[in-house]
Short mmCIF file of C-alpha atoms (C1' of nucleotides) in Angstrom, two decimals:
data_model
loop_
_atom_site.label_atom_id
_atom_site.label_comp_id
_atom_site.label_asym_id
_atom_site.label_seq_id
_atom_site.Cartn_x
_atom_site.Cartn_y
_atom_site.Cartn_z
CA MET A 261 118.72 76.30 28.74
CA GLU A 262 118.34 72.55 29.05
CA LYS A 263 115.02 70.92 28.28
CA GLN A 264 114.60 69.60 31.81
CA GLN A 265 115.48 73.00 33.26
CA LEU A 266 112.85 74.60 31.07
CA ILE A 267 110.19 72.11 32.14
CA THR A 268 111.01 72.72 35.78
CA LYS A 269 110.84 76.47 35.29
CA LEU A 270 107.43 76.28 33.61
CA ARG A 271 106.05 74.03 36.32
CA GLU A 272 107.33 76.16 39.16
CA LYS A 273 105.67 79.17 37.61
CA GLY A 274 102.41 77.25 37.51
CA PHE A 275 102.23 76.61 33.77
CA LYS A 276 101.40 73.28 32.25
CA VAL A 277 103.97 71.61 30.07
CA THR A 278 102.67 70.72 26.63
CA PRO A 279 104.54 69.52 23.55
CA GLN A 280 103.66 72.71 21.67
CA ARG A 281 104.91 74.83 24.52
CA ILE A 282 108.19 72.99 24.83
CA ASP A 283 108.92 73.30 21.13
CA ILE A 284 108.03 76.99 20.98
CA CYS A 285 110.20 77.70 24.01
CA ARG A 286 113.13 75.72 22.72
CA PHE A 287 112.98 77.46 19.38
CA ILE A 288 112.71 81.03 20.61
CA LEU A 289 115.15 80.58 23.51
CA SER A 290 117.90 79.38 21.20
CA SER A 291 117.10 81.75 18.34
CA LYS A 292 119.57 84.39 17.26
CA GLU A 293 117.37 85.95 14.60
CA HIS A 294 114.85 87.99 16.65
CA PRO A 295 111.92 86.19 15.01
CA THR A 296 108.40 87.50 14.66
CA ALA A 297 105.42 85.56 16.01
CA ASP A 298 104.62 84.47 12.49
CA ARG A 299 108.16 83.21 11.94
CA VAL A 300 107.85 81.08 15.08
CA TYR A 301 104.44 79.87 13.89
CA GLN A 302 105.79 78.85 10.47
CA GLU A 303 108.62 76.95 12.16
CA MET A 304 106.24 75.14 14.51
CA LEU A 305 103.96 74.08 11.64
CA ARG A 306 106.68 71.68 10.51
CA LYS A 307 106.32 69.54 13.62
CA HIS A 308 102.80 70.53 14.69
CA PRO A 309 100.73 70.87 11.50
CA THR A 310 97.57 71.93 13.34
CA ILE A 311 99.12 74.35 15.81
CA SER A 312 97.29 77.65 16.17
CA ILE A 313 99.00 81.01 16.02
CA ALA A 314 97.13 81.87 19.20
CA THR A 315 99.17 79.23 20.99
CA VAL A 316 102.36 80.82 19.70
CA TYR A 317 101.31 84.24 20.97
CA GLN A 318 100.24 82.86 24.33
CA THR A 319 103.57 81.13 24.85
CA LEU A 320 105.62 84.13 23.75
CA HIS A 321 103.68 86.29 26.20
CA LEU A 322 104.22 83.92 29.08
CA LEU A 323 107.95 83.74 28.36
CA ASN A 324 108.00 87.52 28.34
CA LYS A 325 106.13 87.61 31.64
CA ILE A 326 108.57 85.26 33.39
CA GLY A 327 111.49 87.24 31.97
CA LEU A 328 112.99 84.67 29.62
CA ILE A 329 112.52 86.76 26.48
CA GLU A 330 112.01 90.41 25.59
CA GLU A 331 109.34 91.67 23.22
CA MET A 332 110.74 94.26 20.83
CA GLY A 333 108.24 96.69 19.41
CA SER A 334 108.87 98.24 16.05
CA SER A 335 107.56 101.12 14.05
CA VAL A 336 106.17 98.83 11.36
CA GLY A 337 103.76 97.33 13.89
CA ILE A 338 105.30 93.88 14.13
CA SER A 339 106.85 92.58 17.33
CA ARG A 340 110.03 90.59 17.40
CA TYR A 341 111.22 88.44 20.28
CA ASP A 342 114.70 88.29 21.75
CA PRO A 343 115.95 85.66 24.19
CA ASN A 344 118.91 87.84 25.07
CA THR A 345 117.66 89.86 28.03
CA SER A 346 121.00 91.31 29.12
CA PRO A 347 121.92 94.86 28.09
CA HIS A 348 123.16 94.71 24.52
CA ILE A 349 122.79 96.74 21.38
CA ASN A 350 120.49 95.89 18.51
CA ILE A 351 121.79 97.33 15.28
CA ILE A 352 118.72 97.66 13.08
CA CYS A 353 118.55 98.50 9.38
CA LYS A 354 116.01 101.28 9.00
CA ASN A 355 115.17 100.01 5.54
CA CYS A 356 114.91 96.24 5.67
CA GLY A 357 114.50 95.80 9.44
CA LYS A 358 117.31 93.27 9.76
CA ILE A 359 118.74 93.12 13.28
CA ARG A 360 122.31 92.43 14.30
CA ASP A 361 123.39 92.09 17.93
CA TYR A 362 126.37 93.82 19.42
CA GLU A 363 127.21 92.18 22.69
CA GLU A 364 130.23 93.37 24.63
CA GLU A 365 131.23 93.57 28.25
CA SER A 366 132.16 97.21 27.66
CA VAL A 367 128.58 97.99 26.62
CA ARG A 368 127.25 96.47 29.81
CA GLU A 369 129.75 98.49 31.84
CA LEU A 370 129.00 101.81 30.18
CA TRP A 371 125.29 101.08 30.34
CA SER A 372 125.42 100.32 34.04
CA GLN A 373 127.11 103.70 34.56
CA ILE A 374 124.22 105.34 32.79
CA ILE A 375 121.64 103.39 34.79
CA THR A 376 123.27 104.40 38.06
CA LYS A 377 122.63 108.04 37.22
CA LEU A 378 118.97 107.34 36.50
CA LYS A 379 118.07 106.35 40.04
CA VAL A 380 115.44 103.88 38.89
CA THR A 381 115.07 100.09 39.08
CA PRO A 382 115.07 98.84 35.49
CA VAL A 383 113.15 95.68 34.61
CA GLY A 384 114.57 95.63 31.10
CA GLN A 385 116.01 97.77 28.34
CA HIS A 386 116.22 98.07 24.60
CA LEU A 387 119.24 99.74 23.06
CA GLU A 388 118.61 100.25 19.39
CA VAL A 389 120.89 101.86 16.85
CA TYR A 390 119.47 102.52 13.40
CA ILE A 391 121.62 102.24 10.32
CA TYR A 392 121.29 101.44 6.65
CA CYS A 393 122.88 98.05 6.13
CA ASP A 394 125.45 97.43 3.38
CA LYS A 395 122.93 95.61 1.22
CA CYS A 396 120.36 98.42 1.43
CA LYS A 397 123.01 101.10 0.86
CA GLU A 398 124.05 99.32 -2.33
CA LEU A 399 120.50 99.20 -3.62
CA GLY A 400 120.14 102.93 -2.91
CA THR A 401 117.68 102.37 -0.03
CA MET B 10 111.81 125.88 15.72
CA GLU B 11 110.31 129.14 14.52
CA LYS B 12 107.30 129.10 12.27
CA GLN B 13 109.13 130.80 9.40
CA GLN B 14 112.06 128.43 9.78
CA LEU B 15 109.68 125.48 9.57
CA ILE B 16 108.01 126.85 6.43
CA THR B 17 111.38 127.35 4.78
CA LYS B 18 112.45 123.83 5.71
CA LEU B 19 109.29 122.27 4.26
CA ARG B 20 109.61 124.27 1.03
CA GLU B 21 113.28 123.46 0.56
CA LYS B 22 112.48 119.76 0.93
CA GLY B 23 109.85 120.12 -1.80
CA PHE B 24 106.75 119.90 0.38
CA LYS B 25 103.81 122.23 0.11
CA VAL B 26 102.93 124.36 3.07
CA THR B 27 99.34 123.94 4.17
CA PRO B 28 97.58 125.17 7.32
CA GLN B 29 97.03 121.58 8.52
CA ARG B 30 100.67 120.74 8.00
CA ILE B 31 101.92 123.78 9.87
CA ASP B 32 99.72 123.07 12.87
CA ILE B 33 100.62 119.40 13.02
CA CYS B 34 104.33 120.25 12.78
CA ARG B 35 104.16 122.95 15.40
CA PHE B 36 102.31 120.66 17.80
CA ILE B 37 104.55 117.62 17.49
CA LEU B 38 107.80 119.57 17.31
CA SER B 39 107.09 121.32 20.62
CA SER B 40 105.53 118.31 22.33
CA LYS B 41 107.15 116.73 25.37
CA GLU B 42 104.63 113.92 25.77
CA HIS B 43 105.62 111.48 22.98
CA PRO B 44 102.11 111.59 21.52
CA THR B 45 100.48 108.91 19.39
CA ALA B 46 99.07 109.73 15.95
CA ASP B 47 95.60 109.66 17.43
CA ARG B 48 96.59 112.10 20.16
CA VAL B 49 97.86 114.50 17.48
CA TYR B 50 94.66 113.96 15.51
CA GLN B 51 92.45 114.75 18.52
CA GLU B 52 94.44 117.92 19.15
CA MET B 53 94.16 119.03 15.52
CA LEU B 54 90.38 118.48 15.50
CA ARG B 55 90.02 121.51 17.78
CA LYS B 56 91.25 123.89 15.10
CA HIS B 57 90.54 121.79 11.98
CA PRO B 58 87.22 120.02 12.59
CA THR B 59 87.30 118.15 9.25
CA ILE B 60 90.96 117.11 9.27
CA SER B 61 91.57 113.51 8.32
CA ILE B 62 93.77 111.18 10.33
CA ALA B 63 95.45 110.27 7.04
CA THR B 64 96.79 113.82 6.91
CA VAL B 65 98.20 113.42 10.40
CA TYR B 66 99.96 110.20 9.45
CA GLN B 67 101.29 111.67 6.23
CA THR B 68 102.75 114.67 8.02
CA LEU B 69 104.29 112.60 10.81
CA HIS B 70 105.93 110.37 8.21
CA LEU B 71 107.36 113.28 6.29
CA LEU B 72 108.77 114.79 9.48
CA ASN B 73 110.33 111.45 10.25
CA LYS B 74 111.78 111.26 6.77
CA ILE B 75 113.43 114.67 6.98
CA GLY B 76 114.78 113.82 10.41
CA LEU B 77 112.81 116.26 12.56
CA ILE B 78 111.09 113.58 14.64
CA GLU B 79 111.65 109.94 15.56
CA GLU B 80 108.99 107.28 15.36
CA MET B 81 109.05 105.06 18.45
CA GLY B 82 107.62 101.60 17.96
CA SER B 83 106.12 99.81 20.92
CA SER B 84 105.12 96.29 21.78
CA VAL B 85 101.45 97.25 22.06
CA GLY B 86 101.41 98.12 18.35
CA ILE B 87 101.01 101.88 18.67
CA SER B 88 103.68 104.29 17.50
CA ARG B 89 104.64 107.38 19.43
CA TYR B 90 106.52 110.34 18.03
CA ASP B 91 109.42 112.16 19.63
CA PRO B 92 110.81 115.51 18.43
CA ASN B 93 113.94 114.93 20.50
CA THR B 94 116.27 113.20 18.04
CA SER B 95 119.47 113.48 20.08
CA PRO B 96 120.65 110.49 22.13
CA HIS B 97 118.62 110.41 25.34
CA ILE B 98 116.95 107.83 27.48
CA ASN B 99 113.23 107.10 27.47
CA ILE B 100 112.16 105.71 30.80
CA ILE B 101 109.02 103.73 30.02
CA CYS B 102 106.54 102.19 32.46
CA LYS B 103 106.02 98.61 31.38
CA ASN B 104 102.52 98.70 32.77
CA CYS B 105 100.92 102.00 31.75
CA GLY B 106 103.29 102.97 28.94
CA LYS B 107 104.02 106.43 30.29
CA ILE B 108 107.32 107.83 29.04
CA ARG B 109 109.72 110.08 30.88
CA ASP B 110 112.83 111.54 29.25
CA TYR B 111 116.24 111.52 30.81
CA GLU B 112 118.43 113.96 29.00
CA GLU B 113 121.97 114.51 30.20
CA GLU B 114 125.27 115.45 28.64
CA SER B 115 126.80 112.46 30.42
CA VAL B 116 124.42 110.11 28.60
CA ARG B 117 125.43 111.56 25.25
CA GLU B 118 129.10 111.16 26.18
CA LEU B 119 128.83 107.57 27.34
CA TRP B 120 126.66 106.74 24.36
CA SER B 121 129.14 108.20 21.92
CA GLN B 122 131.81 105.98 23.48
CA ILE B 123 129.61 102.97 22.82
CA ILE B 124 128.90 104.06 19.24
CA THR B 125 132.60 104.47 18.52
CA LYS B 126 133.12 100.79 19.29
CA LEU B 127 130.32 99.78 16.93
CA LYS B 128 132.06 100.99 13.79
CA VAL B 129 128.76 101.89 12.09
CA THR B 130 127.17 105.13 10.97
CA PRO B 131 124.02 105.55 13.05
CA VAL B 132 121.07 107.43 11.59
CA GLY B 133 119.22 107.37 14.89
CA GLN B 134 118.83 105.51 18.15
CA HIS B 135 116.31 104.60 20.80
CA LEU B 136 117.49 104.04 24.35
CA GLU B 137 114.66 102.62 26.36
CA VAL B 138 114.67 101.63 30.01
CA TYR B 139 111.62 99.78 31.31
CA ILE B 140 110.40 100.30 34.85
CA TYR B 141 107.20 100.15 36.84
CA CYS B 142 106.30 103.74 37.68
CA ASP B 143 105.42 104.79 41.24
CA LYS B 144 101.73 104.97 40.43
CA CYS B 145 101.64 101.45 38.96
CA LYS B 146 103.77 100.04 41.80
CA GLU B 147 101.23 101.44 44.29
CA LEU B 148 98.32 99.82 42.50
CA GLY B 149 100.18 96.49 42.51
CA THR B 150 100.71 96.57 38.74
"C1'" DA C 262 93.49 133.98 -13.96
"C1'" DA C 263 94.95 129.36 -15.48
"C1'" DT C 264 97.52 125.32 -14.62
"C1'" DT C 265 99.02 121.31 -12.21
"C1'" DA C 266 101.37 118.55 -9.03
"C1'" DG C 267 100.74 117.55 -4.70
"C1'" DA C 268 97.64 117.70 -0.41
"C1'" DT C 269 93.43 116.72 1.83
"C1'" DT C 270 89.35 114.21 2.97
"C1'" DA C 271 86.51 110.26 3.27
"C1'" DT C 272 86.45 105.73 3.29
"C1'" DA C 273 87.83 101.03 2.30
"C1'" DA C 274 91.37 97.58 2.92
"C1'" DT C 275 95.06 95.40 5.38
"C1'" DG C 276 97.16 92.73 8.74
"C1'" DA C 277 99.08 91.88 13.32
"C1'" DT C 278 97.25 90.85 17.55
"C1'" DT C 279 93.60 89.69 20.85
"C1'" DA C 280 89.25 87.65 22.27
"C1'" DT C 281 86.06 83.87 22.29
"C1'" DT C 282 84.45 79.29 22.63
"C1'" DA C 283 84.26 74.43 22.13
"C1'" DT C 284 87.30 70.70 22.66
"C1'" DT C 285 91.31 68.47 24.45
"C1'" DT C 286 94.84 67.42 27.76
"C1'" DA C 287 98.24 67.75 31.73
"C1'" DA C 288 98.64 66.60 36.13
"C1'" DG C 289 96.93 65.91 40.59
"C1'" DT C 290 93.99 62.55 43.30
"C1'" DA C 291 91.24 58.53 44.74
"C1'" DT D 67 95.02 53.01 36.53
"C1'" DA D 68 90.86 55.62 35.98
"C1'" DC D 69 88.71 60.12 37.47
"C1'" DT D 70 88.61 65.04 37.86
"C1'" DT D 71 89.26 69.69 36.57
"C1'" DA D 72 91.70 73.70 35.60
"C1'" DA D 73 94.32 75.12 32.04
"C1'" DA D 74 95.84 74.74 27.13
"C1'" DT D 75 94.82 74.26 22.37
"C1'" DA D 76 92.64 75.03 17.92
"C1'" DA D 77 89.61 77.39 15.11
"C1'" DT D 78 87.77 81.45 14.15
"C1'" DA D 79 85.83 86.00 14.88
"C1'" DA D 80 86.76 90.64 16.44
"C1'" DT D 81 89.65 94.64 17.12
"C1'" DC D 82 92.15 98.46 15.85
"C1'" DA D 83 96.28 101.00 14.27
"C1'" DT D 84 97.89 101.96 9.98
"C1'" DT D 85 97.91 102.12 4.91
"C1'" DA D 86 95.79 102.44 0.37
"C1'" DT D 87 92.57 104.47 -2.80
"C1'" DA D 88 90.08 107.81 -5.24
"C1'" DA D 89 87.66 112.01 -5.70
"C1'" DT D 90 88.09 116.81 -4.65
"C1'" DC D 91 90.80 120.76 -3.38
"C1'" DT D 92 94.60 124.04 -3.13
"C1'" DA D 93 99.47 125.90 -2.97
"C1'" DA D 94 102.48 127.68 -5.86
"C1'" DT D 95 104.06 128.58 -10.33
"C1'" DT D 96 103.21 130.43 -15.03
#
DNA sequence: AATTAGATTATAATGATTATTATTTAAGTA
DNA sequence: TACTTAAATAATAATCATTATAATCTAATT
């Protein structure tokens, strides 16, 4: 998403455009690493040394509300954020928590077949497959 | 799972069989409501008035470890526990958090097609579809 | 009955997230 | 351009699910 497009989107949703907000949005929207709030905060500190983590949370929540990112819960009690809101599979190591995306047209097709059977109107989805990654398997978990 | 079968399973995995443990296991393993740890704790208090919530957590974790239940993370920071470990869809209200299961042979079939493409060895999965349930839609979210 | 490794209880500690409040600022208006 | 104000930010306190700790207690073996 272009910077100008982002600014327009924020304004049309009634949110003010601040430097902190722009940088948080740009970072998370282009991120491939499913970062935690703290990871985003650490990144922002480089450019905004006095930024508050509350600002990071507030921005992540608003992006979630307007549908630009998905909040991924986890069993260790830390949320991660994913800018990819289309149906795709997150391959997650049950040991180290590392996430890899599997994005394929065939997944979207098969998934839409499943959804059709459900007779509901989805507003999002999380498809998570748990594995033990090569690194963790080597180390014996 | 029968009581005797459960006892055997616990013993063969090297765990001691205590009254608290049996009751926690029996409750969660037959539960359809994806309870939280606190929900399990409240239920156990009826029969074991001095039970500690630490015991509940310990037992839920051991059941998860031996593969009898799945821990479901959530974005509100509370885990729920599901004794249904086969591939099925959890239909979750994004507003009130209520979970409904959708369990169909066709889901398992389509899912296994997806897994085949992944070329990984899954040790579990969570398929979550987010909706707004009828009750929450009525109340205007 | 004695032994002991593991379980339980009670409670303290942890840590991610949320709430609060004073201050600052974006953005509309005169 | 200066004024206004509703919203955003920063700093910090509060919350609360979960985990850690330590002192009993007990299941299961000898």
